[in-house]
């Protein structure tokens, strides 16, 4: 192992430069203008896989963006680990808030600033470099590996789902490893054993056939924006509970043990509040902040549109109003079932004075891993060696839609060994990744492969 660690230490600078090359490609999945960039990024990854000595490297076209796969299956009799990551990134807007351009990786104080740095290029790339280290130094890996890097995570992983179903035999693995989550804090290597799921809806309320003069017509017809606001406000009660009938039916309640463990983690609520810039924290009554974001379902408006939003005042009754509303789900809620409940409830809340349409966007089911899984235990030992610190066990509030699919189709829980930090601005301006965590991530990944071989 020392030889491998030395190789990683000696090549640290080159590894960073190679990561920066990837970060220069604006692989924004939700925007058709970036289709060519997505293809370029997929090709770059395939080239990287070939360069490091993986076999059967291939770029699979899909109805959306390509999936890149490769493998090394030379460790006979040893377990196989499937490593998943995503090369797509979120849009860069609002561009004017970036201190350096989003697709020109810039290092400041040991952090690389770029869209996709932590979510997820800098995270999954740690595994590329750990594999490369083994293949260059030892010309072999301690275990078999299969890599699957997709380009549609940020838009719901629709095409990957079908891909996994079709290729379930060739994707078979003993362990599944993903690095796409934050650590609890700086210097606190973390293993994440739970993720929330998602149901994402769009609601449009339509009133008159056109915007109306609010003096001539105000009072005579229902205002779609007012109606939408009333519907939204009825969806969550004063205790922060979602009012959709049956919404909580399938929620697995937190155990006393888990609540104790959450409470033992050092969350400084005052600093958390200050960092977020809010006058006070807020959420479902009866739960702590960590419980609220990790293990309780929520309903939030992501955006609201309609009527006059320009400078100054304009007096109208808008023809329509729209909102994008998402629900984060916890084990054992089902995304489709929750979406159906939402539709039925919102239709019921809507008065007959307007018309309403409800559209479903992508979703994903929540995930909870058994902590005694030998892969998770091996990852714990690997993190301890990579970071020289005992890892903590955490859950997270975000979603990786494919995790539940892996569990369902391949029958294996994912090992979520993330190298991000909670303040690294994923999905926001000035996204960054700590380069020391990138380095320690590579070490941890190398140790993980070794630990699996020995376990
Ligand atoms: N890396 C995140 C997932 C994540 C974020 C896990 C924070 C834990 C904490 C991932 O890239 C992501 O953003 N997922 C989306 C999924 C959605 C678009 C289906 C999310 O959570 O919003
Ligand atoms: Zn993301």
mmCIF file of C-alpha atoms and ligand atoms in Angstrom, residues 86 90 119 153-154 427, ligand 2:
data_model
loop_
_atom_site.group_PDB
_atom_site.id
_atom_site.type_symbol
_atom_site.label_atom_id
_atom_site.label_comp_id
_atom_site.label_asym_id
_atom_site.label_seq_id
_atom_site.Cartn_x
_atom_site.Cartn_y
_atom_site.Cartn_z
ATOM 1 C CA UNK A 86 -22.189 11.612 -12.817
ATOM 2 C CA UNK A 90 -26.138 22.063 -12.874
ATOM 3 C CA UNK A 119 -20.937 17.740 -7.688
ATOM 4 C CA UNK A 153 -28.178 12.580 -12.602
ATOM 5 C CA UNK A 154 -29.163 16.209 -12.206
ATOM 6 C CA UNK A 427 -25.956 23.926 -7.383
HETATM 7 ZN ZN1 LIG B 2 -26.275 17.806 -7.849
#
